Short mmCIF file of C-alpha atoms in Angstrom, two decimals:
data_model
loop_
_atom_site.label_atom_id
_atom_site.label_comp_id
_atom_site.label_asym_id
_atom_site.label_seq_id
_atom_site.Cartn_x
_atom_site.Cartn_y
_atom_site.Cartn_z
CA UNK A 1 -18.19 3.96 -8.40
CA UNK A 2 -15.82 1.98 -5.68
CA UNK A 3 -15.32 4.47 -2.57
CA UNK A 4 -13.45 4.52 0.10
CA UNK A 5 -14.14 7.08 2.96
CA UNK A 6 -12.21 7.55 5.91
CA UNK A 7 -12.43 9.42 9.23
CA UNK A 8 -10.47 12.65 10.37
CA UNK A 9 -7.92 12.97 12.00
CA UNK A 10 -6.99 12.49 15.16
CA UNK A 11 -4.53 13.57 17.78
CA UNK A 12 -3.48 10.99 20.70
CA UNK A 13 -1.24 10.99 23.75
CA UNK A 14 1.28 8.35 23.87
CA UNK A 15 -0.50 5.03 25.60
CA UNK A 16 -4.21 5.74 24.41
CA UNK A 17 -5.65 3.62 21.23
CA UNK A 18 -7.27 5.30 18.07
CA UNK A 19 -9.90 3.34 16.24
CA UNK A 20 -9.95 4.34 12.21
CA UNK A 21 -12.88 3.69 10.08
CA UNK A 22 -12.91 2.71 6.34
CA UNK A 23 -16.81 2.69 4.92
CA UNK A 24 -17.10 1.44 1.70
CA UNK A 25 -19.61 2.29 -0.90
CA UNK A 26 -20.18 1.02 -4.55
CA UNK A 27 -19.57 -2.77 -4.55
CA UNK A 28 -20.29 -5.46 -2.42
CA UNK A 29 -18.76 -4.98 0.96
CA UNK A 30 -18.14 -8.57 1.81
CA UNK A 31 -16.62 -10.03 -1.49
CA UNK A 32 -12.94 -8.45 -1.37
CA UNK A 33 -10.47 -7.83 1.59
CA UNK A 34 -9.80 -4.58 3.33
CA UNK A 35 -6.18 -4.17 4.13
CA UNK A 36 -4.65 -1.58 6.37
CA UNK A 37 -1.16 0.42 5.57
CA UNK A 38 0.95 2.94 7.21
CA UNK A 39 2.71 5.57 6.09
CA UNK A 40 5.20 7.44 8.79
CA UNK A 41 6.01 10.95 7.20
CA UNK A 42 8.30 10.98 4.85
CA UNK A 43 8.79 7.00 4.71
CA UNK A 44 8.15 3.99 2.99
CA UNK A 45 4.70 2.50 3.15
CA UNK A 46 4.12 -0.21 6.02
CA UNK A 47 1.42 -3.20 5.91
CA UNK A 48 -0.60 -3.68 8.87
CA UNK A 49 -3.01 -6.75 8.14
CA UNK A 50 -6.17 -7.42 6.58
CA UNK A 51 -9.89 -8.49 7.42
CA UNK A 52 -11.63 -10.98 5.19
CA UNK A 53 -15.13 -8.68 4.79
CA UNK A 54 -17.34 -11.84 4.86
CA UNK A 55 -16.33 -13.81 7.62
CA UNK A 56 -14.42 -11.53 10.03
CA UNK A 57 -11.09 -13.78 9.28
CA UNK A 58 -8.01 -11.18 9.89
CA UNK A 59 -4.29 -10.96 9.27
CA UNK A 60 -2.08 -9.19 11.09
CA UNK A 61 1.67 -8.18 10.94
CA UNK A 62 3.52 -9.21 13.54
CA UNK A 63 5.65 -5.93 13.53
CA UNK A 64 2.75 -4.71 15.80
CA UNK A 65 2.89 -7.27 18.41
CA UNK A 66 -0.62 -7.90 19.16
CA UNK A 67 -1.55 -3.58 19.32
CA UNK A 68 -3.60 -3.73 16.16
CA UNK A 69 -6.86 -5.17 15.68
CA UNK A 70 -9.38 -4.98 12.69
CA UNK A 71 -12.91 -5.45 13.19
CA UNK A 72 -15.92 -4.73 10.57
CA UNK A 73 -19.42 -3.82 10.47
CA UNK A 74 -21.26 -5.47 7.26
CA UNK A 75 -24.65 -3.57 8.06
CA UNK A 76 -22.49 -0.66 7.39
CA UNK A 77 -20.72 -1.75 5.34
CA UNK A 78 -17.56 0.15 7.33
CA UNK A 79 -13.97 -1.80 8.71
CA UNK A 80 -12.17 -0.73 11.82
CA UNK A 81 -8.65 -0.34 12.69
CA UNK A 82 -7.70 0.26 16.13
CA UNK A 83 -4.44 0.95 17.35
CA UNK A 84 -3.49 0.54 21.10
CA UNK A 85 -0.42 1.62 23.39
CA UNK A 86 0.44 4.53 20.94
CA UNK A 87 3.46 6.18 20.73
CA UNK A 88 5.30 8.84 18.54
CA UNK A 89 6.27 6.13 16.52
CA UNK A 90 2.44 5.43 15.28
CA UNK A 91 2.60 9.03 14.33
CA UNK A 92 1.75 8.49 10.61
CA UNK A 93 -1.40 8.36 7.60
CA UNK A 94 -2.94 5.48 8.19
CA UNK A 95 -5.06 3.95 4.67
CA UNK A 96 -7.68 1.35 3.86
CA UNK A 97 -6.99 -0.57 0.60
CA UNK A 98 -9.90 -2.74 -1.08
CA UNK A 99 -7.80 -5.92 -1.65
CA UNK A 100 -3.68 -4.62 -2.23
CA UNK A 101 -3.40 -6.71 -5.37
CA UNK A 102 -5.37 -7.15 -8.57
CA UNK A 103 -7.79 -5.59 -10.51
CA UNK A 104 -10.11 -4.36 -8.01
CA UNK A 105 -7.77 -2.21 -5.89
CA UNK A 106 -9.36 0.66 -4.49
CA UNK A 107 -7.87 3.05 -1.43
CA UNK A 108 -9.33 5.75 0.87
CA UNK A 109 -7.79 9.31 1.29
CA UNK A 110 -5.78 8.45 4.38
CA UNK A 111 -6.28 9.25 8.21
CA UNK A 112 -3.25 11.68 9.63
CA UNK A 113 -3.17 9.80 13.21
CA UNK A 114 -0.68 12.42 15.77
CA UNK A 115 0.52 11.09 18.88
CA UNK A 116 1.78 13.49 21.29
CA UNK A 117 2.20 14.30 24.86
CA UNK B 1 10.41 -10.71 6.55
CA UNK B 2 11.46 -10.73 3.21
CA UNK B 3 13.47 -7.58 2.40
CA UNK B 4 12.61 -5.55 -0.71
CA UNK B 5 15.34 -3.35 -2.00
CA UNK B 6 14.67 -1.00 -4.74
CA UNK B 7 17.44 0.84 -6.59
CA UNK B 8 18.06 3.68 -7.57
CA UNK B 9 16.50 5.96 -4.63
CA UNK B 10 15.99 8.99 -6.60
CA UNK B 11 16.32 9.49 -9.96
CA UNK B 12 16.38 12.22 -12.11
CA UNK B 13 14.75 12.29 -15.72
CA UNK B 14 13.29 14.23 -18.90
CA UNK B 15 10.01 14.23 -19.75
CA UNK B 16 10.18 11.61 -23.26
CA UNK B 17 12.70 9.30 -21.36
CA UNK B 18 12.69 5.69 -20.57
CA UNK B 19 13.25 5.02 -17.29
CA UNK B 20 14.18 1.81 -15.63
CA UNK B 21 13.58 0.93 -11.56
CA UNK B 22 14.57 -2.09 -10.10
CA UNK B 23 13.20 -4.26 -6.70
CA UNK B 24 15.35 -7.31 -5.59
CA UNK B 25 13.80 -9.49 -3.14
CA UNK B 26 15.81 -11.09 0.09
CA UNK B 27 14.36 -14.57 -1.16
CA UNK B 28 12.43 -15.71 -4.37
CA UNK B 29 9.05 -14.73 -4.22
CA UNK B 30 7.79 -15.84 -7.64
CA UNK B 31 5.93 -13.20 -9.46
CA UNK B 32 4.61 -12.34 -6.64
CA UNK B 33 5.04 -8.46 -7.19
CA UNK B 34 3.56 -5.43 -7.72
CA UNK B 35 4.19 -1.61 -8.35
CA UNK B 36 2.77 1.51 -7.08
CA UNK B 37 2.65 5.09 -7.66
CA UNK B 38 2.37 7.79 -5.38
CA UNK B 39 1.94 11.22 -5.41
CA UNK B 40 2.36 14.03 -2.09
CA UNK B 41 -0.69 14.04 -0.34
CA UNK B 42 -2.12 10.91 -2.37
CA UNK B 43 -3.09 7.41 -1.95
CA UNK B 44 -0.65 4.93 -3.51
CA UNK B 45 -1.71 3.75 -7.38
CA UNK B 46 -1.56 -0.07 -8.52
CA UNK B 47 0.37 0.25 -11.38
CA UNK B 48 1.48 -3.58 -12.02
CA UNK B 49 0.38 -6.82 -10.40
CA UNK B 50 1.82 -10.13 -10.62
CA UNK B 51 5.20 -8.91 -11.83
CA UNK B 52 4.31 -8.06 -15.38
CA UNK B 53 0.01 -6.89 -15.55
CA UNK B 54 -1.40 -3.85 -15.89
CA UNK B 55 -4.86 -3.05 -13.95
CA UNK B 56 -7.62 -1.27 -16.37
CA UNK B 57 -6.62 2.22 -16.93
CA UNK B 58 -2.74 1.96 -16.34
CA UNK B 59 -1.16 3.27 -19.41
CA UNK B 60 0.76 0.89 -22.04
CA UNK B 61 4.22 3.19 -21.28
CA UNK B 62 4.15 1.29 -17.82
CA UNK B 63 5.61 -2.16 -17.99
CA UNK B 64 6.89 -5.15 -15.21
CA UNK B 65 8.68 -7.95 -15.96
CA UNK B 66 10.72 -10.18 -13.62
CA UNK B 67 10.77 -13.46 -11.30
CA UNK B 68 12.10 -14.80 -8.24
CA UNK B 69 14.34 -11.80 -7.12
CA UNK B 70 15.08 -9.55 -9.35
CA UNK B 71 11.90 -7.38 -11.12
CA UNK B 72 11.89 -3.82 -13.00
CA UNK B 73 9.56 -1.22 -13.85
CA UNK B 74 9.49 0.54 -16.96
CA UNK B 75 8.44 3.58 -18.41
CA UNK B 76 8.87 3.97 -21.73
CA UNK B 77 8.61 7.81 -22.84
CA UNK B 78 8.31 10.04 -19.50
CA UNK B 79 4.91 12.19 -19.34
CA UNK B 80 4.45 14.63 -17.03
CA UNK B 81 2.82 13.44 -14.73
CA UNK B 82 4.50 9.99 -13.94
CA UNK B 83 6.80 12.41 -11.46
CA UNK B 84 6.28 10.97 -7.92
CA UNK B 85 7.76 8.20 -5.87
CA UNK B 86 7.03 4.20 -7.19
CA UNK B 87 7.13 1.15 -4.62
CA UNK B 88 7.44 -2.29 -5.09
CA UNK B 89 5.30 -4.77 -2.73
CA UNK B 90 5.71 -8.14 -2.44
CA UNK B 91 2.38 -10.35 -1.80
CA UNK B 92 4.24 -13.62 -1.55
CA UNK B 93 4.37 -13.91 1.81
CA UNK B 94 3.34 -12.53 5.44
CA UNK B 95 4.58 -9.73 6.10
CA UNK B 96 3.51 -8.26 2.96
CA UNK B 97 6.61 -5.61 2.47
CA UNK B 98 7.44 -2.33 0.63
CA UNK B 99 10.63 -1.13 -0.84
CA UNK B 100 11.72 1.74 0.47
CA UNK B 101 10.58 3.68 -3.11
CA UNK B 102 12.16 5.64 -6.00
CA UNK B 103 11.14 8.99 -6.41
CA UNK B 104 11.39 10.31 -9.96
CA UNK B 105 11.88 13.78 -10.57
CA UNK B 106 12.49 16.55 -13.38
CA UNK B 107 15.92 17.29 -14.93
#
């Protein structure tokens, strides 16, 4: 069956990055999209961008002014989403979706990223 | 970015009810629209895609319908465990956006 696994948790000081991984297991890795979303506690959900699992191509929102960037590793079948210039604000669970639309949606179980001094 | 407003915020309901939740969009987006369900602690659940589908497994109580700006959810007889908080997302455009999400709870 479709998985999703993410990493733990991690706790950050305002200014450092975090790097989140998504690895994937149970269908091809490069024929859908992995999208990233943010949820702040107790808020809405928030969409971060996307990376196109076959040829790198990514999507970003521009809320994040250049801070996020998602990568992937096909031999691992495992996307990336790093973070830079935290700050309190970032505080939040951070997911991986398999494509956000559709009939093949799929999510991990969330990474509960901290940032504090 | 195109604004998604969902009404009402919270809502309160018996289990056997129909329940109605709305999304308006800041600009016509087509059908361009889904619907998720979340629970505490949970990754969201596609519920509805393209305004009015249902993925494999979503039960027939769940409907969408709508187009351009105004869409609606609908649950048709309350179970118990549809309690939890349902966003819209619109997929027209970049940014993709949220509402800001209905939670539904027990009378």
């Amino acid at each position: 069956q479709v998985q999703l696994v993410q990493s733990g948790a991690e706790v950050k000081k305002p200014g450092a990055s975090v790097k989140v991984s998504c690895k994937a297991s149970g269908y091809i890795f490069t024929s859908h999209l992995i999208h990233w979303v943010r949820q702040a506690p107790g808020q809405s959900l928030e969409w971060m961008g996307w990376i196109n699992a076959d040829n790198g191509n990514t999507k970003y929102s521009q809320s994040f002014q250049g801070r996020v960037t998602i990568t992937r590793d096909t031999s691992a079948s495992t996307a990336y989403m790093e973070l830079s210039s935290l700050r309190s604000e970032d505080t939040a669970v951070y997911f991986c979706s398999r494509d956000l639309v559709g009939v093949h949606v799929s999510w991990g179980q969330g990474t509960l990223v901290t940032v504090s001094s | 970015a195109i604004q998604m407003t969902q009404s009402p915020s919270s809502l309160s309901a018996s289990v056997g009810d129909r329940v109605t939740i709305t999304c308006r969009a800041s600009e016509g987006i087509r059908n361009d629209l889904c619907w998720y369900q979340q629970k505490p602690g949970k990754a969201p659940k596609l519920l509805v895609y393209a305004a009015s589908s249902l993925p494999s497994g979503v039960p027939s109580r769940f409907s969408g319908s709508g187009f351009g700006i105004d869409f609606t959810l609908t649950i048709s007889s309350l179970q118990p465990e549809d309690f939890a908080t349902y966003y819209c997302l619109q997929d027209y455009n970049y940014p993709y956006t949220f509402g800001q999400g209905t939670k539904l709870e027990i009378k």
